[in-house]
Short mmCIF file of C-alpha atoms and ligand atoms in Angstrom, two decimals:
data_model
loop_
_atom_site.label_atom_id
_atom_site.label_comp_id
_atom_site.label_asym_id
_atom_site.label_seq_id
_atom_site.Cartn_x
_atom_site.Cartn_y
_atom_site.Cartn_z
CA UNK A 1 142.93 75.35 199.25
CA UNK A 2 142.03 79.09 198.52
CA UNK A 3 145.46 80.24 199.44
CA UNK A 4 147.02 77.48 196.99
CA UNK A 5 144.71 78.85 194.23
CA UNK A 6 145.59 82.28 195.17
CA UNK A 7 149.33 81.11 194.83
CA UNK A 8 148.40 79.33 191.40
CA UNK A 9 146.44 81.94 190.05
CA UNK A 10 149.65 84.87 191.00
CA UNK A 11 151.77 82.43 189.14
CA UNK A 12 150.08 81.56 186.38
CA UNK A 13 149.23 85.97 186.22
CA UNK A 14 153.03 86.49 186.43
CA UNK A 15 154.08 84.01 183.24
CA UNK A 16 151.91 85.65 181.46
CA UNK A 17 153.01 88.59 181.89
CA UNK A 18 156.43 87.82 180.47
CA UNK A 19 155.16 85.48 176.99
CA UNK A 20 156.55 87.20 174.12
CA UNK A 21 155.30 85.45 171.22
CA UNK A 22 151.88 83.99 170.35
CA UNK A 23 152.85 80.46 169.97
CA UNK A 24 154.52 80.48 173.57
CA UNK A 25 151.02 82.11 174.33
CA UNK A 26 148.85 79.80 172.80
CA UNK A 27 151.07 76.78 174.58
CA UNK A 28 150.42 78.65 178.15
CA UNK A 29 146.87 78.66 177.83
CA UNK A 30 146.60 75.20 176.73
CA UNK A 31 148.94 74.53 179.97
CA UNK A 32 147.05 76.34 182.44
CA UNK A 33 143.54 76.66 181.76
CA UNK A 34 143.40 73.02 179.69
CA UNK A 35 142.16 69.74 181.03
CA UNK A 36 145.71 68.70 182.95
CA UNK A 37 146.19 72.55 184.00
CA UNK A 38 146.24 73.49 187.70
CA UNK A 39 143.08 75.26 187.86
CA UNK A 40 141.16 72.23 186.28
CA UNK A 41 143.15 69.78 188.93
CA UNK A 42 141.54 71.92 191.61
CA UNK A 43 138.15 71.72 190.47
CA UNK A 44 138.23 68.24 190.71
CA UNK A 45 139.37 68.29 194.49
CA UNK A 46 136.81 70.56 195.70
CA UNK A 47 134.52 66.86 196.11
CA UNK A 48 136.73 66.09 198.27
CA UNK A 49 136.12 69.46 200.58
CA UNK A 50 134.24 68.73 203.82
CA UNK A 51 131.75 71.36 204.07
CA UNK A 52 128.97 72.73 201.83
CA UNK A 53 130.61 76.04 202.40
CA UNK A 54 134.18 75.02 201.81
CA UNK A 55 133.22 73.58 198.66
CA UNK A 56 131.34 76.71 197.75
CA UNK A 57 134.15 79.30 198.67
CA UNK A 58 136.82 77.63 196.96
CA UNK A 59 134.82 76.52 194.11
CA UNK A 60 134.35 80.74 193.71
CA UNK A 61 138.60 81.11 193.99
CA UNK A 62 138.97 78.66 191.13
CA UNK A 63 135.87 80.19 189.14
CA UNK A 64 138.11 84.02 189.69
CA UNK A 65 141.39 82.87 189.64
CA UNK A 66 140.39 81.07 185.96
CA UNK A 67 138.60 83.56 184.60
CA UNK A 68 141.49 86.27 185.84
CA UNK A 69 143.91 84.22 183.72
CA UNK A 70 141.88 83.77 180.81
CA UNK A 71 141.42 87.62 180.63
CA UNK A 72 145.35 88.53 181.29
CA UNK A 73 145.72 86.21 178.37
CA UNK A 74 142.99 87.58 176.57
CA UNK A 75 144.40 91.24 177.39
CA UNK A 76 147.85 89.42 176.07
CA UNK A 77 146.93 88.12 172.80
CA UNK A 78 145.32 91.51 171.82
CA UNK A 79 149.42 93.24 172.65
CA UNK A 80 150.99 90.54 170.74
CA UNK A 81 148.97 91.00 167.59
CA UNK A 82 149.14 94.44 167.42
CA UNK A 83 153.38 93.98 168.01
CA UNK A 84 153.24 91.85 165.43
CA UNK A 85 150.88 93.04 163.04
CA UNK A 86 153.37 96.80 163.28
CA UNK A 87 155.58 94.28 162.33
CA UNK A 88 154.59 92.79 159.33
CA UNK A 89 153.95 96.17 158.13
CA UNK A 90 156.91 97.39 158.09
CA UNK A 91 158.62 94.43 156.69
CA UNK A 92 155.71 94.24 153.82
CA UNK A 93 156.11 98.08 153.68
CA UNK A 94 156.91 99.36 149.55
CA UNK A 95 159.20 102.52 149.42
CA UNK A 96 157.50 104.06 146.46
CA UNK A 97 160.15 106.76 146.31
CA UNK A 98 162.99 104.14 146.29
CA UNK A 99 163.76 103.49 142.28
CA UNK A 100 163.56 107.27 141.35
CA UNK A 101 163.49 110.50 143.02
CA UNK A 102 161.05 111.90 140.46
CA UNK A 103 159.54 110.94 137.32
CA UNK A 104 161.98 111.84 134.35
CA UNK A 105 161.11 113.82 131.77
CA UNK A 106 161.52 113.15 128.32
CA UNK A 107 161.87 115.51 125.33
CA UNK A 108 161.67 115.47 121.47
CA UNK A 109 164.08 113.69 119.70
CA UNK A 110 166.89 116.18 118.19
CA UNK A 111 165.95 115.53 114.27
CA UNK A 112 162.41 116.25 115.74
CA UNK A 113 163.59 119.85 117.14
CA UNK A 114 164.98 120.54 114.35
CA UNK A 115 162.50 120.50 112.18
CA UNK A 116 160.58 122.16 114.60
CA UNK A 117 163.02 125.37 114.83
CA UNK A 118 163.18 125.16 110.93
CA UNK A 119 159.50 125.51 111.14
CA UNK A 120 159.73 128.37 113.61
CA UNK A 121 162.06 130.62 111.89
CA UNK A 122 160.19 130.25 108.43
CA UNK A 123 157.33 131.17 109.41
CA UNK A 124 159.05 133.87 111.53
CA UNK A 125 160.56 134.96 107.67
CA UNK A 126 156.43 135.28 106.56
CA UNK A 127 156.34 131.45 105.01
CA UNK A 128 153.59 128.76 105.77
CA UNK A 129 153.78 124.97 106.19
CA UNK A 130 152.57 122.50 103.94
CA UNK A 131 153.30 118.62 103.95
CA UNK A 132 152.73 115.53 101.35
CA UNK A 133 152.54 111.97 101.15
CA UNK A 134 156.05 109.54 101.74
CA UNK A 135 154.49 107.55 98.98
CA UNK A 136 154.07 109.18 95.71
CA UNK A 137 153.74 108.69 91.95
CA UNK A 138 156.23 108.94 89.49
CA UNK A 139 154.21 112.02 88.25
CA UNK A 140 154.77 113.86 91.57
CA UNK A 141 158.35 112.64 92.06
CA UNK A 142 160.05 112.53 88.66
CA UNK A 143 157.61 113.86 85.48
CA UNK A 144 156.52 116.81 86.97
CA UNK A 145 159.63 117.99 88.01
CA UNK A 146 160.97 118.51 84.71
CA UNK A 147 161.89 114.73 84.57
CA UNK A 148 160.37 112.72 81.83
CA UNK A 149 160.48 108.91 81.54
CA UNK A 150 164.25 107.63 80.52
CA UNK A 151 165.41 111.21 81.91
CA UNK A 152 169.27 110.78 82.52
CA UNK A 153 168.97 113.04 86.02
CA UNK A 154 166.43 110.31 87.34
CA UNK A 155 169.57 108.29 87.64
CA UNK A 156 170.92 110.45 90.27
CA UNK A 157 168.15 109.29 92.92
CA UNK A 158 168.71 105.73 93.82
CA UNK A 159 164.79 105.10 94.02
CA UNK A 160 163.10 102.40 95.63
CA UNK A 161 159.85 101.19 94.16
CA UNK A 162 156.45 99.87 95.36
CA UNK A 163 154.90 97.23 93.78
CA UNK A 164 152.21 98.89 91.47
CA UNK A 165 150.49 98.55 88.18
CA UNK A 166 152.23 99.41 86.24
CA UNK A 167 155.51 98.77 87.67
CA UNK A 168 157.58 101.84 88.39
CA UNK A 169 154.93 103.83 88.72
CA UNK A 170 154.86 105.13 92.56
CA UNK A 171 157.82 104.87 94.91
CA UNK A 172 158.97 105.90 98.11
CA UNK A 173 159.60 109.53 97.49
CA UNK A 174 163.24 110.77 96.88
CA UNK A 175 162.77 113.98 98.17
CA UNK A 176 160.31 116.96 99.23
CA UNK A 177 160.44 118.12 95.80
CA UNK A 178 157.16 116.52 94.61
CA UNK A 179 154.96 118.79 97.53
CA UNK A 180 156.29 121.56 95.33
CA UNK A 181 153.39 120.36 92.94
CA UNK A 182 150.94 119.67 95.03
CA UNK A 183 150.83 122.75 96.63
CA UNK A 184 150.90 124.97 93.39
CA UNK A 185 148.12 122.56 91.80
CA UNK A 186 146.17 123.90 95.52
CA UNK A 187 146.80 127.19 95.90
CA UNK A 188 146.93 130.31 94.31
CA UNK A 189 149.72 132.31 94.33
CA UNK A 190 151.37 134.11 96.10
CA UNK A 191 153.22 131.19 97.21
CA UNK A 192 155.20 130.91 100.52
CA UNK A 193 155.76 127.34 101.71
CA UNK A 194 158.13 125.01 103.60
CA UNK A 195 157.06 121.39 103.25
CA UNK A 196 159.42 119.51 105.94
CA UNK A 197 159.22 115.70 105.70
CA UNK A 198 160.59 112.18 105.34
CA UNK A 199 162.32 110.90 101.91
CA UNK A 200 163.86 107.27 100.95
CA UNK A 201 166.92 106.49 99.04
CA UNK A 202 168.29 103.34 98.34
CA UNK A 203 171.62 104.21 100.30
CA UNK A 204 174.00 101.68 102.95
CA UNK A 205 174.10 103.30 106.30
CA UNK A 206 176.92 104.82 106.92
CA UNK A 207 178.14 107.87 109.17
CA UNK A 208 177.17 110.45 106.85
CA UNK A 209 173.92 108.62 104.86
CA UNK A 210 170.75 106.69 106.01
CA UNK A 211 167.89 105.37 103.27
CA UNK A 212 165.79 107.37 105.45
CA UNK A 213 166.33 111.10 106.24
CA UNK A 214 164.13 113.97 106.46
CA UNK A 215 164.53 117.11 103.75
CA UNK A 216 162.46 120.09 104.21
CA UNK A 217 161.71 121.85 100.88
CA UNK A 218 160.92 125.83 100.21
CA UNK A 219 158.66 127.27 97.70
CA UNK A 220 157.88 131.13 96.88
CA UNK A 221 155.92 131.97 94.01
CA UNK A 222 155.01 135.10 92.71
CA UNK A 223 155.08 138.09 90.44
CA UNK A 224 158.68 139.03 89.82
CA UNK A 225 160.56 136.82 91.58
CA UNK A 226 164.36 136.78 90.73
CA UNK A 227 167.24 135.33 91.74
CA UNK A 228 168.36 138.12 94.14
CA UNK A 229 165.12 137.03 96.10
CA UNK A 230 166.65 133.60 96.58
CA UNK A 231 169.91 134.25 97.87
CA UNK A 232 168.35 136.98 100.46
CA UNK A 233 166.09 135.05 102.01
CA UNK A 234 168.82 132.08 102.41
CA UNK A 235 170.88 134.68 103.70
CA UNK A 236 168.16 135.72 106.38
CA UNK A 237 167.27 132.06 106.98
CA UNK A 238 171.25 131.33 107.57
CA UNK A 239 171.04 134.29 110.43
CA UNK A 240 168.11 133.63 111.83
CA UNK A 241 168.68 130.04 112.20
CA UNK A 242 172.50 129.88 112.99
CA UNK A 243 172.97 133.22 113.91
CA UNK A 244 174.13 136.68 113.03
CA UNK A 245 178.14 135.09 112.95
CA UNK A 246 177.45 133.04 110.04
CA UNK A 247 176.82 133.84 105.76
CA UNK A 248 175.59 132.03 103.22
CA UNK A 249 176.91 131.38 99.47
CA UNK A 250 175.26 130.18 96.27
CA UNK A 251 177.51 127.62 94.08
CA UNK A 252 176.55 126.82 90.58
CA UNK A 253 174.74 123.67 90.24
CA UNK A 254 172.52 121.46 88.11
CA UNK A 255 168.92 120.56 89.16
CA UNK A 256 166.25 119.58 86.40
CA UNK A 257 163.24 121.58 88.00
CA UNK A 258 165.47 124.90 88.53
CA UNK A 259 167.08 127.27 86.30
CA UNK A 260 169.26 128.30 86.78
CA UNK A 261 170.34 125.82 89.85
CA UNK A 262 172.65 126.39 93.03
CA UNK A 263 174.18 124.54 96.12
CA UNK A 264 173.77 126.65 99.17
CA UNK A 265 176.12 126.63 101.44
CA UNK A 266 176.80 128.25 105.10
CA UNK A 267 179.98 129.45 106.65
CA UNK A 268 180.65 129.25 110.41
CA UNK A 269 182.49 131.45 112.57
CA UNK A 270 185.32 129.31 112.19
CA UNK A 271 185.48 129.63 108.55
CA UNK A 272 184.68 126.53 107.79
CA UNK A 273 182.18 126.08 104.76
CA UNK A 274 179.38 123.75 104.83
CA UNK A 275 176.92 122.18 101.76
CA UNK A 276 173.57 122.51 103.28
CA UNK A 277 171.68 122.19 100.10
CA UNK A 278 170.36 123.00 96.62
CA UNK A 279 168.23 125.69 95.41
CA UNK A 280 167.28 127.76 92.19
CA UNK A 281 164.69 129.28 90.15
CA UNK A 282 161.62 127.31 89.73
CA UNK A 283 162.30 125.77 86.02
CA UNK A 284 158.97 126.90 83.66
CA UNK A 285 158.42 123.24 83.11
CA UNK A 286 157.63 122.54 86.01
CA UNK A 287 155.19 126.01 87.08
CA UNK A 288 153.24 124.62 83.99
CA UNK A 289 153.11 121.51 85.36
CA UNK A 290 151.76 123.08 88.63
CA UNK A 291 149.17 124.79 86.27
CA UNK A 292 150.67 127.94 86.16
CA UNK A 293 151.85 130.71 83.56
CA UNK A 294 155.56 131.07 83.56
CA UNK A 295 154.75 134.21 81.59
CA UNK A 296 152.88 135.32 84.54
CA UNK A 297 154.53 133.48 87.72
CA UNK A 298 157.73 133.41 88.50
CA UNK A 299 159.85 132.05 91.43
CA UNK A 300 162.60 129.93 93.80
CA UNK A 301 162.63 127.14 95.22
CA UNK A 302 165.08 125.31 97.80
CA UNK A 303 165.57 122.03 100.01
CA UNK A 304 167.85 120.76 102.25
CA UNK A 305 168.37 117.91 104.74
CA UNK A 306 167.00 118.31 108.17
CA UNK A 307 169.55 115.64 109.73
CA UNK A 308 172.58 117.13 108.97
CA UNK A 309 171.56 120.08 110.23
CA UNK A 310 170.75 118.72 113.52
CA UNK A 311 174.38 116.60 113.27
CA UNK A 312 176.39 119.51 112.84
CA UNK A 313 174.65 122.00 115.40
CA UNK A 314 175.05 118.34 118.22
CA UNK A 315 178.07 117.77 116.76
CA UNK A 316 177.38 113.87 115.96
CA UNK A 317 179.71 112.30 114.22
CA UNK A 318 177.74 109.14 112.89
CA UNK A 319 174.43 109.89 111.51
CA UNK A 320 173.35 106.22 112.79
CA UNK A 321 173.45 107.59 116.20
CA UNK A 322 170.69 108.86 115.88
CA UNK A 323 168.41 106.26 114.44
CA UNK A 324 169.67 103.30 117.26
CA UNK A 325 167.57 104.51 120.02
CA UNK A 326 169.87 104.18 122.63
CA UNK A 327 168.48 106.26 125.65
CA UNK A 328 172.27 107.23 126.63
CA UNK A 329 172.98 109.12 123.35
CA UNK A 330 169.43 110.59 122.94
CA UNK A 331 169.05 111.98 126.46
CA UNK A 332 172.27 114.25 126.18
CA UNK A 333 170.27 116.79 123.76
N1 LIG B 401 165.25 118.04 95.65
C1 LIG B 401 166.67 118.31 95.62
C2 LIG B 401 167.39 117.14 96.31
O1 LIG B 401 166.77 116.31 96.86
C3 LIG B 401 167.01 119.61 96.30
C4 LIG B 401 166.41 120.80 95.64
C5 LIG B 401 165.15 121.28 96.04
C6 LIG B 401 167.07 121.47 94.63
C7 LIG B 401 164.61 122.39 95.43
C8 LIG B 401 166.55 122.57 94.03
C9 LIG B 401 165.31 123.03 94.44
O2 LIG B 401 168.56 117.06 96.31
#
């Protein structure tokens, strides 16, 4: 009987050694060390043995050959998990690096840099910043500009109101014109201010107009101040700004809160002229209305649109381009 156990126990040893998976593993050892397995058959022979000593000795080969196959598929179990558990990593494995290379960066949005670059060269040319409310009173926007109530030039902005008491008496402002104002009713002269910032008209979309644009507004007050002032520092801004390839020209113009008034406009290398904005000597009216002495103050003032700047240097042909938000159009600036 110890040589058949011997022979059982080298078989048993050798399957084993060849399960691959941990159900076929878990069915061997139920198969071989279970109730109906070989090893528990020959327990229940060894009564039968003769001897004292037979029974002892072969009761000891079933004991080792049991316990030798219950550690090979100990040992067994333990390879098979770790097999499978290298597998299940790497199936449950997440490639981080697999929707993008790198983050992407973003950047400011090109109405945004331009502003900022208008900012940059004027206060390269010795001016500061100032900014004022998008909602402002009829004072602000229209009567202190040299635009009393039923004035026809009010006409020319196509205002949009806020409900107020009493009606019509603060709006979305129409331009940057208002911060003109504010900032002489806050600071002494000398005067030297850009006030950049977001207006309202009641306009239709279209490639060349939005309700909402951005202006940025100049002011330069002090003692003798004339006109040649104005058109040498648009001049400088035009160079410093577009560069030394393109001029500047004044064009006649009307503008309640200067006097006289001018369009500005820039030439490019090309030739080709461009209206950029308007500009002229700060009307009296309106210095007193800043609380100043015309007899004592004098100065220009200026303001163009911040969009169309950025338009033309991108080269956009529909100012609603840039107000969609679509990622593919903004990320080629
Ligand atoms: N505020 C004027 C506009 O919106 C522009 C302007 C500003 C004209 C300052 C003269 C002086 O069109």
């Amino acid at each position: 009987m110890i040589d058949q156990v011997a022979a059982a126990r080298d078989a048993a040893l050798a399957r084993v050694a060849v399960v691959s998976s941990m159900a076929e593993l878990r069915a061997i050892d139920a198969e071989l060390l279970g109730k109906k397995g070989p090893f528990a058959a020959f327990k229940t022979r060894l009564g039968a043995l003769p001897t004292v000593e037979e029974k002892k000795a072969a009761g000891q080969a079933v004991n080792e050959a049991t316990h030798a196959v219950g550690a090979a598929i100990d040992a067994r179990r333990a390879e098979l998990a770790a097999a499978e558990r290298v597998v299940q990593l790497e199936a449950e494995r997440l490639d981080l690096t697999e929707v993008q290379a790198r983050p992407s960066r973003g950047h400011a949005h090109i109405i945004t840099q331009a502003w900022e670059r208008l900012e940059d060269v004027f206060i390269g040319l010795g001016f500061q910043i100032a900014e004022g409310p998008e909602v402002e009173t009829d004072f602000y926007n229209f009567e202190a500009l040299n635009m009393p109530p039923s004035h026809p030039a009010r006409g020319e902005w196509d205002t949009l109101f806020v409900e107020s008491d009493p009606p019509g008496s603060v709006l979305l402002r129409t331009h940057t014109s208002p911060v003109q104002i504010r900032v002489m009713q806050t600071l002494p002269p000398p005067i030297y201010m850009v006030m950049p910032g977001r207006v309202f008209r009641r306009d239709t979309p279209d490639a060349t107009h939005m309700p909402v644009f951005h202006q940025i507004e100049g002011l330069v007050i002090d003692r003798d101040i004339t006109l040649a002032d104005l058109a040498g520092t648009i001049e400088a801004f035009t160079k410093a700004f577009f560069g030394g390839e393109f001029t500047s020209r004044l064009r006649p113009s009307y503008f309640p809160f200067t006097e006289p008034s001018a369009e500005f406009d820039i030439r490019t290398p090309s030739g080709q002229w461009l209206e950029l904005g308007g500009c002229g000597m700060v009307h009296p009216n309106v210095l007193r209305a800043g609380g100043l002495d015309p007899e004592e103050w004098s100065g220009f003032a200026f303001g163009f649109g911040i969009d169309r700047m950025a338009k033309e240097r991108h080269a956009v042909s529909d100012l609603r381009e840039m107000f969609t938000n679509d990622i593919r159009f903004l990320e080629q600036f």
